[in-house]
Amino acid sequence: MDNKRIIIFDTTLRDGEQAPGCSMGTEQKMQVAEQLYRLGVDVIEGGFPVSSLGDLEAVKNIAKTVGRAANAPEICGLARCVEGDIKACAEAVKPAKRPRIHVVIATSEIHLEHKLHMSQDQVLARAVESVKLARKYADSVEFSAEDSTRTDIHYLAKIVEAVINAGATTVNLPDTTGFAIPWEYGDMFRKIFEMVPNVHKVVMSTHCQDDLGLSVANSLAAVQAGVRQVECTINGLGERAGNTSLEEVVMALKTRAALFGTKVDINTKELAKASRLVSSLTGVVVPPNKAIVGANAFAHSSGIHQDGILKYRQTYEIMNPEDVGVAESTLLLTSRSGRHALENRLNHLGYKLSKKQLDDMFVRFKALADKKRYVFDDDLFVLMGDESGEVKDDYTLEYLQSVSGTGVAPTATVRIKTLAGKIIEETATGDGPVNASTNAIDKVVGLKPKLIGYNLHAVTSGQDAQGEVSVRIEEGGLTISGRGASTDVIEASAKAYLNALNKLSSAKRTKSKRS
Ligand code: KIV
């Protein structure tokens, strides 16, 4: 085993799934497992097979498919140090080319006294027995000493030595309660490396919860101390405050590889996709300011930063957005933006301005930006006087019907009147009623822009509240906004989308006149 290589152990489907409201069915787990395979993680912990028949089947399916693919990762399941758990886990991971059984028992005084009601000797004996039993079913056996960071270090060293003698191949020392501070966690591993004579026979592993927001920092401290497996989850999903975020820890190890002197073999271009998939399957929204995969991770809004980025990207970016699967950095035009960013966007739209023209335009831009959160291309055309701001609608929504519900494929029918008076009707399906209606509108208009922003808020209160939808779409290098309001949020969405499409058609004509 290459001593510099960090094993990435993904536990989105086990620890991640333990986050409140995030449990996944077999079909969903399979989708995530396939994406983890594309990412190239080394180990997929697919679940806790004894917990339910569904979970056992899910892990088995992953083992049979992803676990048998070319360059398959190890497929792992979790088991308490209980015979029934280990046998269920063995059955679930068996079809994989490289099965792993992960056994866990708590080792801290607080858990022994109040949860397990066992003595240290009893826990040690159970751990040894369980590792031996697991080894009958798999060559790869991981032992976790739950609540390691609150365990007496001498006892921890004793149990680690014993489970290695019993045949464990990986030993994980989790910060189960997210209690550790980075240098303390690193020191715990340094002590274990010094105190345990057979430690070189196994891969030592880190697993950190995020209760104090330190899981990534703690995992990196463990790597610095010599640990070679990092357990983590997509979007940092996990029990309570979550687990170590895979995308953050991987990009930290990659970006600062020279400092760590280690390497990771992850196809990082799949990170953004993995994040979106897990977010859509669990319904847990990724905050815009989340490192690596948040919507603002590569978005620049202040004038000083935009000026720097336009001169030399690395002034404010330490990673290339394409390396994590984000198409490009974005420079949002806001009231904090400066002349350089405005000029750059206007050039992109086909305008070449003299210094005087730019100065005048900048004053108008600032006045608008003070009133509006973002200034889009359609706003710039209006500011430049090429458009009146009152778009003559090429298309008007005459009628919308949408059908959705449990067990029904969301479907929408739209009837749209063109400027020339022609009536066109189209029907489409989608992931939801909004998506079905935008798909039907696309069919009528013959365009397929990317919907890059969608926002819904109530503009009046009460049961008959009006919902206002604002959207942002992108096509052919143009970013356009649209708005629509109605007491029916699907209609408000369709109106907002059509409003953006009308502006897009107009902006396209303006842009082509200029180029
Ligand atoms: O947090 C924890 O201790 C765990 C173990 C099973 C690794 O999830």
Short mmCIF file of C-alpha atoms and ligand atoms in Angstrom, two decimals:
data_model
loop_
_atom_site.label_atom_id
_atom_site.label_comp_id
_atom_site.label_asym_id
_atom_site.label_seq_id
_atom_site.Cartn_x
_atom_site.Cartn_y
_atom_site.Cartn_z
CA MET A 1 0.00 0.00 0.00
CA ASP A 2 1.33 3.40 -1.05
CA ASN A 3 1.93 5.18 2.23
CA LYS A 4 1.16 8.57 0.69
CA ARG A 5 -2.27 7.68 -0.68
CA ILE A 6 -5.35 8.68 1.31
CA ILE A 7 -8.23 6.20 1.16
CA ILE A 8 -11.54 7.99 0.73
CA PHE A 9 -14.27 6.09 2.58
CA ASP A 10 -17.69 7.48 1.75
CA THR A 11 -20.44 7.01 4.32
CA THR A 12 -23.20 9.16 2.77
CA LEU A 13 -25.38 6.06 2.53
CA ARG A 14 -24.87 5.14 6.20
CA ASP A 15 -23.88 8.07 8.45
CA GLY A 16 -25.27 10.59 5.94
CA GLU A 17 -28.54 8.76 5.82
CA GLN A 18 -28.77 8.98 9.63
CA ALA A 19 -29.37 12.75 9.32
CA PRO A 20 -32.97 13.49 10.32
CA GLY A 21 -35.32 13.04 7.36
CA CYS A 22 -32.62 11.78 5.01
CA SER A 23 -33.21 8.05 4.85
CA MET A 24 -33.05 6.70 1.30
CA GLY A 25 -34.68 3.73 -0.39
CA THR A 26 -32.85 1.15 -2.51
CA GLU A 27 -33.41 3.04 -5.77
CA GLN A 28 -32.08 6.29 -4.31
CA LYS A 29 -29.11 4.53 -2.70
CA MET A 30 -28.26 2.95 -6.05
CA GLN A 31 -28.22 6.36 -7.75
CA VAL A 32 -25.87 7.73 -5.10
CA ALA A 33 -23.65 4.63 -5.21
CA GLU A 34 -23.32 4.94 -9.01
CA GLN A 35 -22.28 8.58 -8.64
CA LEU A 36 -19.79 7.65 -5.89
CA TYR A 37 -18.35 5.11 -8.32
CA ARG A 38 -17.95 7.85 -10.96
CA LEU A 39 -16.23 9.96 -8.30
CA GLY A 40 -13.85 7.08 -7.70
CA VAL A 41 -14.16 6.75 -3.93
CA ASP A 42 -12.21 3.81 -2.47
CA VAL A 43 -14.87 2.49 -0.09
CA ILE A 44 -18.66 2.88 -0.14
CA GLU A 45 -20.39 2.25 3.17
CA GLY A 46 -23.83 1.35 1.82
CA GLY A 47 -25.79 1.05 5.07
CA PHE A 48 -26.43 -0.77 8.30
CA PRO A 49 -27.84 -4.09 7.01
CA VAL A 50 -29.29 -5.42 10.27
CA SER A 51 -31.34 -2.25 10.76
CA SER A 52 -33.99 -3.25 8.18
CA LEU A 53 -34.59 -5.71 5.38
CA GLY A 54 -34.71 -2.73 3.00
CA ASP A 55 -31.24 -1.63 4.04
CA LEU A 56 -29.87 -5.15 3.74
CA GLU A 57 -31.28 -5.35 0.19
CA ALA A 58 -29.91 -1.89 -0.67
CA VAL A 59 -26.37 -2.83 0.41
CA LYS A 60 -26.68 -6.16 -1.41
CA ASN A 61 -27.76 -4.40 -4.62
CA ILE A 62 -24.84 -2.01 -4.40
CA ALA A 63 -22.52 -4.97 -3.81
CA LYS A 64 -23.93 -6.81 -6.85
CA THR A 65 -23.67 -3.84 -9.23
CA VAL A 66 -21.14 -1.13 -8.36
CA GLY A 67 -19.29 -3.68 -6.24
CA ARG A 68 -18.70 -5.86 -9.30
CA ALA A 69 -17.81 -3.13 -11.80
CA ALA A 70 -14.34 -2.63 -13.24
CA ASN A 71 -12.07 -1.11 -10.59
CA ALA A 72 -14.88 -1.58 -8.09
CA PRO A 73 -14.57 0.15 -4.74
CA GLU A 74 -14.81 -1.88 -1.54
CA ILE A 75 -18.45 -2.24 -0.49
CA CYS A 76 -18.89 -1.99 3.22
CA GLY A 77 -21.69 -2.38 5.73
CA LEU A 78 -21.85 -1.41 9.38
CA ALA A 79 -22.44 -3.91 12.20
CA ARG A 80 -22.45 -3.54 15.97
CA CYS A 81 -20.26 -6.05 17.79
CA VAL A 82 -23.22 -8.42 17.80
CA GLU A 83 -23.32 -11.78 16.01
CA GLY A 84 -26.64 -11.11 14.21
CA ASP A 85 -25.41 -7.74 12.93
CA ILE A 86 -22.17 -9.24 11.61
CA LYS A 87 -23.98 -12.09 9.84
CA ALA A 88 -26.51 -9.69 8.22
CA CYS A 89 -23.68 -7.46 7.13
CA ALA A 90 -21.69 -10.40 5.74
CA GLU A 91 -24.70 -11.49 3.68
CA ALA A 92 -25.23 -7.97 2.31
CA VAL A 93 -21.64 -7.28 1.21
CA LYS A 94 -20.89 -10.84 0.00
CA PRO A 95 -21.68 -10.26 -3.73
CA ALA A 96 -19.02 -7.51 -3.97
CA LYS A 97 -15.60 -8.26 -5.43
CA ARG A 98 -14.11 -6.55 -2.39
CA PRO A 99 -16.44 -6.79 0.62
CA ARG A 100 -15.71 -5.04 3.91
CA ILE A 101 -17.36 -5.53 7.30
CA HIS A 102 -17.21 -2.56 9.66
CA VAL A 103 -17.73 -3.45 13.32
CA VAL A 104 -18.24 -0.85 16.01
CA ILE A 105 -18.40 -0.75 19.78
CA ALA A 106 -18.12 2.18 22.16
CA THR A 107 -15.00 2.47 24.29
CA SER A 108 -15.46 5.63 26.39
CA GLU A 109 -16.28 5.42 30.08
CA ILE A 110 -19.47 7.40 29.60
CA HIS A 111 -20.77 4.93 26.98
CA LEU A 112 -19.65 1.85 28.92
CA GLU A 113 -21.31 2.98 32.12
CA HIS A 114 -24.52 4.57 30.83
CA LYS A 115 -25.20 2.87 27.50
CA LEU A 116 -23.58 -0.56 27.29
CA HIS A 117 -23.43 -1.40 31.02
CA MET A 118 -20.24 -3.34 30.33
CA SER A 119 -16.77 -3.29 31.84
CA GLN A 120 -13.66 -2.39 29.82
CA ASP A 121 -12.61 -6.07 29.82
CA GLN A 122 -16.02 -7.16 28.54
CA VAL A 123 -15.92 -4.59 25.72
CA LEU A 124 -12.40 -5.63 24.76
CA ALA A 125 -13.38 -9.30 24.67
CA ARG A 126 -16.49 -8.51 22.58
CA ALA A 127 -14.46 -6.41 20.15
CA VAL A 128 -11.89 -9.19 19.66
CA GLU A 129 -14.59 -11.87 19.21
CA SER A 130 -16.46 -9.70 16.70
CA VAL A 131 -13.41 -8.94 14.61
CA LYS A 132 -12.56 -12.66 14.51
CA LEU A 133 -16.13 -13.51 13.47
CA ALA A 134 -16.15 -10.80 10.78
CA ARG A 135 -12.83 -12.07 9.41
CA LYS A 136 -14.52 -15.43 8.71
CA TYR A 137 -16.65 -13.62 6.12
CA ALA A 138 -14.37 -10.90 4.72
CA ASP A 139 -10.66 -10.24 4.31
CA SER A 140 -11.25 -6.57 4.93
CA VAL A 141 -12.51 -5.82 8.43
CA GLU A 142 -12.69 -2.39 9.96
CA PHE A 143 -12.98 -1.85 13.69
CA SER A 144 -14.33 1.44 15.11
CA ALA A 145 -13.88 2.44 18.74
CA GLU A 146 -16.94 4.64 19.10
CA ASP A 147 -16.40 7.84 21.10
CA SER A 148 -12.60 7.41 20.88
CA THR A 149 -11.96 11.05 21.64
CA ARG A 150 -13.51 10.68 25.11
CA THR A 151 -11.84 7.32 25.79
CA ASP A 152 -8.91 6.85 28.17
CA ILE A 153 -5.85 6.72 25.88
CA HIS A 154 -4.30 3.68 27.64
CA TYR A 155 -7.49 1.67 27.22
CA LEU A 156 -7.82 2.87 23.64
CA ALA A 157 -4.26 1.72 22.86
CA LYS A 158 -4.97 -1.67 24.48
CA ILE A 159 -8.13 -2.28 22.46
CA VAL A 160 -6.50 -1.13 19.20
CA GLU A 161 -3.62 -3.59 19.75
CA ALA A 162 -6.06 -6.40 20.58
CA VAL A 163 -8.30 -5.91 17.51
CA ILE A 164 -5.25 -5.78 15.25
CA ASN A 165 -4.09 -9.10 16.70
CA ALA A 166 -7.62 -10.43 16.10
CA GLY A 167 -7.37 -9.59 12.38
CA ALA A 168 -8.72 -6.06 11.87
CA THR A 169 -7.29 -4.50 8.71
CA THR A 170 -8.48 -0.93 9.34
CA VAL A 171 -8.87 0.75 12.73
CA ASN A 172 -11.04 3.82 12.93
CA LEU A 173 -10.93 6.22 15.90
CA PRO A 174 -14.04 8.38 15.49
CA ASP A 175 -14.79 11.70 17.08
CA THR A 176 -18.37 10.51 17.51
CA THR A 177 -19.65 13.56 19.35
CA GLY A 178 -17.66 16.20 17.45
CA PHE A 179 -15.91 17.07 20.71
CA ALA A 180 -12.28 17.16 19.60
CA ILE A 181 -10.17 20.17 18.68
CA PRO A 182 -7.82 19.60 15.73
CA TRP A 183 -4.47 19.51 17.53
CA GLU A 184 -5.94 17.33 20.27
CA TYR A 185 -7.33 14.86 17.70
CA GLY A 186 -3.97 14.78 15.87
CA ASP A 187 -2.19 14.16 19.18
CA MET A 188 -4.52 11.26 20.01
CA PHE A 189 -3.39 9.52 16.79
CA ARG A 190 0.28 10.37 17.41
CA LYS A 191 0.04 8.72 20.83
CA ILE A 192 -1.67 5.63 19.34
CA PHE A 193 1.10 5.36 16.71
CA GLU A 194 3.67 5.46 19.54
CA MET A 195 1.86 3.24 22.05
CA VAL A 196 0.55 0.39 19.84
CA PRO A 197 3.39 -1.92 18.69
CA ASN A 198 1.45 -3.60 15.81
CA VAL A 199 -0.18 -0.39 14.49
CA HIS A 200 1.87 -0.53 11.26
CA LYS A 201 -0.13 -3.64 10.21
CA VAL A 202 -3.36 -1.67 9.66
CA VAL A 203 -4.68 1.45 8.01
CA MET A 204 -5.64 3.98 10.67
CA SER A 205 -8.81 5.91 9.93
CA THR A 206 -10.57 9.13 10.91
CA HIS A 207 -14.34 9.73 11.19
CA CYS A 208 -15.48 13.10 12.50
CA GLN A 209 -18.86 14.56 13.35
CA ASP A 210 -19.36 18.28 12.94
CA ASP A 211 -20.94 19.35 16.25
CA LEU A 212 -18.39 22.17 16.70
CA GLY A 213 -17.97 22.75 12.97
CA LEU A 214 -14.51 21.17 13.11
CA SER A 215 -14.97 17.86 11.28
CA VAL A 216 -12.91 18.77 8.21
CA ALA A 217 -10.19 20.44 10.30
CA ASN A 218 -10.07 17.41 12.61
CA SER A 219 -9.86 14.99 9.68
CA LEU A 220 -6.96 16.97 8.23
CA ALA A 221 -5.21 17.00 11.62
CA ALA A 222 -5.53 13.21 11.65
CA VAL A 223 -3.99 12.98 8.16
CA GLN A 224 -1.15 15.21 9.32
CA ALA A 225 -0.60 12.78 12.20
CA GLY A 226 -0.27 9.85 9.77
CA VAL A 227 -3.83 8.56 9.30
CA ARG A 228 -4.44 7.16 5.82
CA GLN A 229 -8.22 6.70 5.60
CA VAL A 230 -10.72 9.56 5.81
CA GLU A 231 -14.41 8.84 6.32
CA CYS A 232 -16.68 11.49 4.91
CA THR A 233 -20.01 12.21 3.22
CA ILE A 234 -21.29 14.21 0.26
CA ASN A 235 -22.38 17.70 1.39
CA GLY A 236 -21.23 16.78 4.92
CA LEU A 237 -24.55 15.03 5.52
CA GLY A 238 -24.69 13.04 8.76
CA GLU A 239 -25.97 12.64 12.30
CA ARG A 240 -26.90 15.93 14.00
CA ALA A 241 -24.64 18.68 12.61
CA GLY A 242 -23.26 16.27 10.03
CA ASN A 243 -20.04 14.58 9.09
CA THR A 244 -16.80 15.54 7.35
CA SER A 245 -17.70 16.93 3.94
CA LEU A 246 -16.13 14.78 1.23
CA GLU A 247 -15.81 17.64 -1.24
CA GLU A 248 -14.10 19.89 1.32
CA VAL A 249 -11.65 17.34 2.67
CA VAL A 250 -10.76 16.05 -0.81
CA MET A 251 -10.21 19.53 -2.23
CA ALA A 252 -8.19 20.56 0.83
CA LEU A 253 -5.94 17.51 0.37
CA LYS A 254 -5.67 18.19 -3.37
CA THR A 255 -5.19 21.93 -3.22
CA ARG A 256 -2.62 21.66 -0.41
CA ALA A 257 -1.06 18.37 -1.55
CA ALA A 258 2.46 19.79 -1.21
CA LEU A 259 1.83 20.68 2.42
CA PHE A 260 0.37 17.29 3.33
CA GLY A 261 2.70 15.23 1.14
CA THR A 262 -0.22 12.89 0.39
CA LYS A 263 -2.40 12.13 -2.63
CA VAL A 264 -6.07 11.36 -3.30
CA ASP A 265 -7.40 9.60 -6.39
CA ILE A 266 -10.79 11.21 -6.78
CA ASN A 267 -12.38 12.36 -10.03
CA THR A 268 -13.11 15.79 -8.58
CA LYS A 269 -14.94 16.94 -11.74
CA GLU A 270 -17.87 14.81 -10.47
CA LEU A 271 -18.12 16.65 -7.12
CA ALA A 272 -20.73 19.26 -8.11
CA LYS A 273 -22.92 16.58 -9.68
CA ALA A 274 -22.64 14.38 -6.58
CA SER A 275 -23.61 17.30 -4.38
CA ARG A 276 -26.66 18.16 -6.52
CA LEU A 277 -27.78 14.53 -6.62
CA VAL A 278 -27.58 14.04 -2.84
CA SER A 279 -29.29 17.36 -2.25
CA SER A 280 -32.16 16.54 -4.59
CA LEU A 281 -32.63 13.01 -3.23
CA THR A 282 -32.60 14.07 0.43
CA GLY A 283 -34.22 17.50 0.05
CA VAL A 284 -31.37 19.03 2.08
CA VAL A 285 -30.54 22.28 0.34
CA VAL A 286 -26.85 23.17 -0.03
CA PRO A 287 -26.27 26.64 1.49
CA PRO A 288 -25.01 29.14 -1.12
CA ASN A 289 -21.88 29.84 0.93
CA LYS A 290 -20.94 26.15 1.32
CA ALA A 291 -17.30 25.61 0.34
CA ILE A 292 -16.65 23.91 -3.04
CA VAL A 293 -20.27 23.14 -4.04
CA GLY A 294 -22.32 26.12 -2.79
CA ALA A 295 -23.82 28.40 -5.47
CA ASN A 296 -21.53 31.25 -4.34
CA ALA A 297 -18.34 29.18 -4.06
CA PHE A 298 -17.03 30.61 -7.34
CA ALA A 299 -19.18 33.78 -7.55
CA HIS A 300 -17.60 37.20 -7.10
CA SER A 301 -19.57 40.30 -6.34
CA SER A 302 -17.35 43.03 -4.88
CA GLY A 303 -15.63 45.46 -7.23
CA ILE A 304 -12.14 44.84 -5.82
CA HIS A 305 -12.47 41.07 -6.23
CA GLN A 306 -14.03 41.27 -9.70
CA ASP A 307 -11.25 43.59 -10.85
CA GLY A 308 -8.66 41.12 -9.49
CA ILE A 309 -10.32 38.11 -11.10
CA LEU A 310 -10.52 39.84 -14.47
CA LYS A 311 -6.82 40.72 -14.30
CA TYR A 312 -5.59 37.35 -13.00
CA ARG A 313 -8.00 34.66 -11.80
CA GLN A 314 -5.72 33.31 -9.09
CA THR A 315 -5.84 36.63 -7.22
CA TYR A 316 -9.06 35.48 -5.59
CA GLU A 317 -9.47 31.84 -6.58
CA ILE A 318 -7.41 29.01 -5.11
CA MET A 319 -9.14 26.31 -7.16
CA ASN A 320 -10.26 26.08 -10.75
CA PRO A 321 -14.08 25.80 -10.82
CA GLU A 322 -13.86 23.27 -13.67
CA ASP A 323 -11.86 20.95 -11.40
CA VAL A 324 -14.91 20.47 -9.18
CA GLY A 325 -17.41 20.32 -12.03
CA VAL A 326 -18.53 23.96 -12.02
CA ALA A 327 -18.50 25.39 -15.57
CA GLU A 328 -16.96 28.76 -14.73
CA SER A 329 -16.63 31.45 -12.11
CA THR A 330 -19.39 34.04 -12.11
CA LEU A 331 -19.06 37.75 -11.76
CA LEU A 332 -22.42 39.01 -10.52
CA LEU A 333 -23.22 42.62 -11.23
CA THR A 334 -24.41 44.20 -7.98
CA SER A 335 -24.15 47.58 -6.28
CA ARG A 336 -20.71 46.46 -5.03
CA SER A 337 -19.38 45.89 -8.55
CA GLY A 338 -16.89 48.24 -10.15
CA ARG A 339 -16.27 49.70 -13.60
CA HIS A 340 -14.02 46.86 -14.70
CA ALA A 341 -16.71 44.19 -14.24
CA LEU A 342 -19.36 46.38 -15.88
CA GLU A 343 -17.13 47.10 -18.87
CA ASN A 344 -16.26 43.42 -19.16
CA ARG A 345 -19.94 42.41 -19.29
CA LEU A 346 -20.80 45.18 -21.74
CA ASN A 347 -17.95 44.06 -24.01
CA HIS A 348 -19.37 40.55 -23.81
CA LEU A 349 -22.73 41.94 -25.01
CA GLY A 350 -21.04 43.64 -27.97
CA TYR A 351 -20.54 47.20 -26.63
CA LYS A 352 -17.28 49.09 -26.89
CA LEU A 353 -17.50 52.22 -24.76
CA SER A 354 -15.25 55.27 -24.58
CA LYS A 355 -14.09 56.32 -21.12
CA LYS A 356 -16.74 59.05 -21.02
CA GLN A 357 -19.52 56.67 -22.12
CA LEU A 358 -18.45 54.12 -19.52
CA ASP A 359 -18.43 56.79 -16.79
CA ASP A 360 -21.99 57.82 -17.70
CA MET A 361 -23.14 54.25 -17.92
CA PHE A 362 -21.53 53.46 -14.56
CA VAL A 363 -23.61 56.17 -12.86
CA ARG A 364 -26.82 54.74 -14.36
CA PHE A 365 -25.72 51.20 -13.47
CA LYS A 366 -25.07 52.15 -9.82
CA ALA A 367 -28.45 53.86 -9.54
CA LEU A 368 -30.19 50.71 -10.77
CA ALA A 369 -28.00 48.36 -8.72
CA ASP A 370 -28.91 50.27 -5.56
CA LYS A 371 -32.56 49.40 -6.22
CA LYS A 372 -32.13 45.85 -7.43
CA ARG A 373 -30.11 43.00 -5.98
CA TYR A 374 -28.59 41.87 -9.30
CA VAL A 375 -28.27 43.59 -12.66
CA PHE A 376 -28.73 41.19 -15.58
CA ASP A 377 -28.02 41.44 -19.29
CA ASP A 378 -31.60 42.49 -20.08
CA ASP A 379 -31.17 45.39 -17.61
CA LEU A 380 -27.92 46.40 -19.29
CA PHE A 381 -29.60 46.57 -22.71
CA VAL A 382 -32.21 48.88 -21.22
CA LEU A 383 -29.55 51.03 -19.53
CA MET A 384 -27.70 51.27 -22.83
CA GLY A 385 -30.90 52.56 -24.43
CA ASP A 386 -31.09 49.68 -26.90
CA GLU A 387 -34.25 48.39 -25.29
CA SER A 388 -37.09 50.33 -23.74
CA GLY A 389 -37.54 48.04 -20.78
CA GLU A 390 -41.07 47.43 -21.95
CA VAL A 391 -40.60 44.21 -23.83
CA LYS A 392 -43.14 43.56 -26.57
CA ASP A 393 -44.09 40.04 -25.68
CA ASP A 394 -43.43 37.60 -28.49
CA TYR A 395 -45.46 35.08 -26.49
CA THR A 396 -48.39 35.48 -24.11
CA LEU A 397 -49.68 32.77 -21.80
CA GLU A 398 -53.36 32.24 -22.51
CA TYR A 399 -53.99 29.04 -20.57
CA LEU A 400 -52.16 26.65 -18.28
CA GLN A 401 -53.29 23.36 -16.86
CA SER A 402 -51.05 21.25 -14.67
CA VAL A 403 -51.62 17.84 -13.13
CA SER A 404 -49.46 16.40 -10.36
CA GLY A 405 -49.80 14.35 -7.23
CA THR A 406 -48.67 11.15 -5.55
CA GLY A 407 -48.03 8.44 -8.14
CA VAL A 408 -48.85 10.75 -11.07
CA ALA A 409 -46.26 11.90 -13.61
CA PRO A 410 -46.36 15.73 -13.42
CA THR A 411 -47.83 16.99 -16.69
CA ALA A 412 -48.60 20.50 -17.97
CA THR A 413 -50.44 21.85 -20.99
CA VAL A 414 -49.91 25.45 -22.09
CA ARG A 415 -51.69 27.51 -24.71
CA ILE A 416 -49.60 30.44 -25.90
CA LYS A 417 -50.43 33.29 -28.31
CA THR A 418 -47.64 34.61 -30.48
CA LEU A 419 -47.19 38.26 -31.45
CA ALA A 420 -48.60 37.40 -34.89
CA GLY A 421 -51.78 36.06 -33.21
CA LYS A 422 -51.06 32.38 -33.73
CA ILE A 423 -52.25 30.03 -30.95
CA ILE A 424 -49.94 27.13 -30.06
CA GLU A 425 -50.74 24.42 -27.52
CA GLU A 426 -48.19 21.96 -26.14
CA THR A 427 -48.10 19.34 -23.38
CA ALA A 428 -45.03 18.07 -21.52
CA THR A 429 -44.05 16.11 -18.45
CA GLY A 430 -41.35 17.00 -15.94
CA ASP A 431 -39.79 16.28 -12.55
CA GLY A 432 -42.53 18.41 -10.96
CA PRO A 433 -45.39 20.66 -12.13
CA VAL A 434 -43.13 23.71 -12.54
CA ASN A 435 -40.63 21.73 -14.59
CA ALA A 436 -43.49 20.25 -16.68
CA SER A 437 -44.83 23.73 -17.46
CA THR A 438 -41.40 25.15 -18.40
CA ASN A 439 -40.84 22.08 -20.61
CA ALA A 440 -44.19 22.72 -22.35
CA ILE A 441 -43.27 26.40 -22.85
CA ASP A 442 -39.88 25.39 -24.30
CA LYS A 443 -41.70 23.24 -26.85
CA VAL A 444 -43.81 26.20 -27.98
CA VAL A 445 -40.97 28.71 -28.08
CA GLY A 446 -38.39 26.31 -29.51
CA LEU A 447 -35.70 27.32 -27.01
CA LYS A 448 -34.15 25.34 -24.17
CA PRO A 449 -32.42 27.84 -21.87
CA LYS A 450 -30.81 26.74 -18.61
CA LEU A 451 -32.84 27.68 -15.54
CA ILE A 452 -30.09 28.90 -13.21
CA GLY A 453 -32.17 30.60 -10.52
CA TYR A 454 -35.67 30.18 -9.12
CA ASN A 455 -37.15 32.05 -6.21
CA LEU A 456 -40.67 32.03 -4.83
CA HIS A 457 -42.01 34.35 -2.18
CA ALA A 458 -45.41 35.48 -0.95
CA VAL A 459 -46.12 39.12 -1.81
CA THR A 460 -49.42 39.28 0.07
CA SER A 461 -50.50 37.38 3.17
CA GLY A 462 -53.44 35.14 3.99
CA GLN A 463 -54.96 32.10 2.30
CA ASP A 464 -55.25 33.91 -1.05
CA ALA A 465 -51.65 35.16 -0.90
CA GLN A 466 -50.08 36.07 -4.23
CA GLY A 467 -46.89 34.20 -4.93
CA GLU A 468 -44.20 36.05 -6.84
CA VAL A 469 -41.67 34.02 -8.74
CA SER A 470 -38.39 35.36 -10.05
CA VAL A 471 -36.27 33.25 -12.36
CA ARG A 472 -32.88 33.55 -13.97
CA ILE A 473 -32.17 31.82 -17.26
CA GLU A 474 -29.04 31.50 -19.37
CA GLU A 475 -28.67 30.90 -23.08
CA GLY A 476 -26.13 31.80 -25.73
CA GLY A 477 -23.97 33.72 -23.25
CA LEU A 478 -26.89 35.85 -22.03
CA THR A 479 -28.21 35.86 -18.48
CA ILE A 480 -31.78 37.10 -18.21
CA SER A 481 -34.25 37.53 -15.36
CA GLY A 482 -38.02 37.17 -15.37
CA ARG A 483 -40.87 37.71 -12.94
CA GLY A 484 -44.45 36.53 -12.62
CA ALA A 485 -47.13 36.71 -9.93
CA SER A 486 -50.32 34.79 -9.30
CA THR A 487 -52.28 33.18 -6.47
CA ASP A 488 -51.34 29.90 -8.21
CA VAL A 489 -47.59 29.33 -7.80
CA ILE A 490 -47.38 27.10 -10.90
CA GLU A 491 -48.94 29.86 -12.98
CA ALA A 492 -46.64 32.44 -11.36
CA SER A 493 -43.68 30.22 -12.30
CA ALA A 494 -44.85 29.79 -15.91
CA LYS A 495 -45.41 33.55 -16.23
CA ALA A 496 -41.97 34.34 -14.81
CA TYR A 497 -40.34 31.85 -17.16
CA LEU A 498 -42.21 33.18 -20.19
CA ASN A 499 -41.34 36.74 -19.17
CA ALA A 500 -37.65 35.75 -19.16
CA LEU A 501 -38.02 34.03 -22.54
CA ASN A 502 -39.63 37.13 -24.05
CA LYS A 503 -36.75 39.23 -22.74
CA LEU A 504 -34.28 36.65 -24.03
CA SER A 505 -35.72 36.82 -27.57
CA SER A 506 -35.49 40.59 -27.47
CA ALA A 507 -31.93 40.54 -26.01
CA LYS A 508 -30.84 38.10 -28.70
CA ARG A 509 -32.07 40.44 -31.42
CA THR A 510 -30.30 43.38 -29.77
CA LYS A 511 -27.07 41.46 -29.34
CA SER A 512 -27.06 40.23 -32.94
CA LYS A 513 -27.65 43.83 -34.17
CA ARG A 514 -24.54 44.88 -32.25
CA SER A 515 -22.26 42.13 -33.44
O1 KIV B 1 -19.71 8.47 14.74
C1 KIV B 1 -19.34 7.29 14.90
O2 KIV B 1 -18.70 6.93 15.87
C2 KIV B 1 -19.71 6.33 13.87
C3 KIV B 1 -19.00 5.03 13.85
C4 KIV B 1 -19.89 3.93 13.43
C5 KIV B 1 -17.80 5.12 12.96
O3 KIV B 1 -20.51 6.64 13.02
#
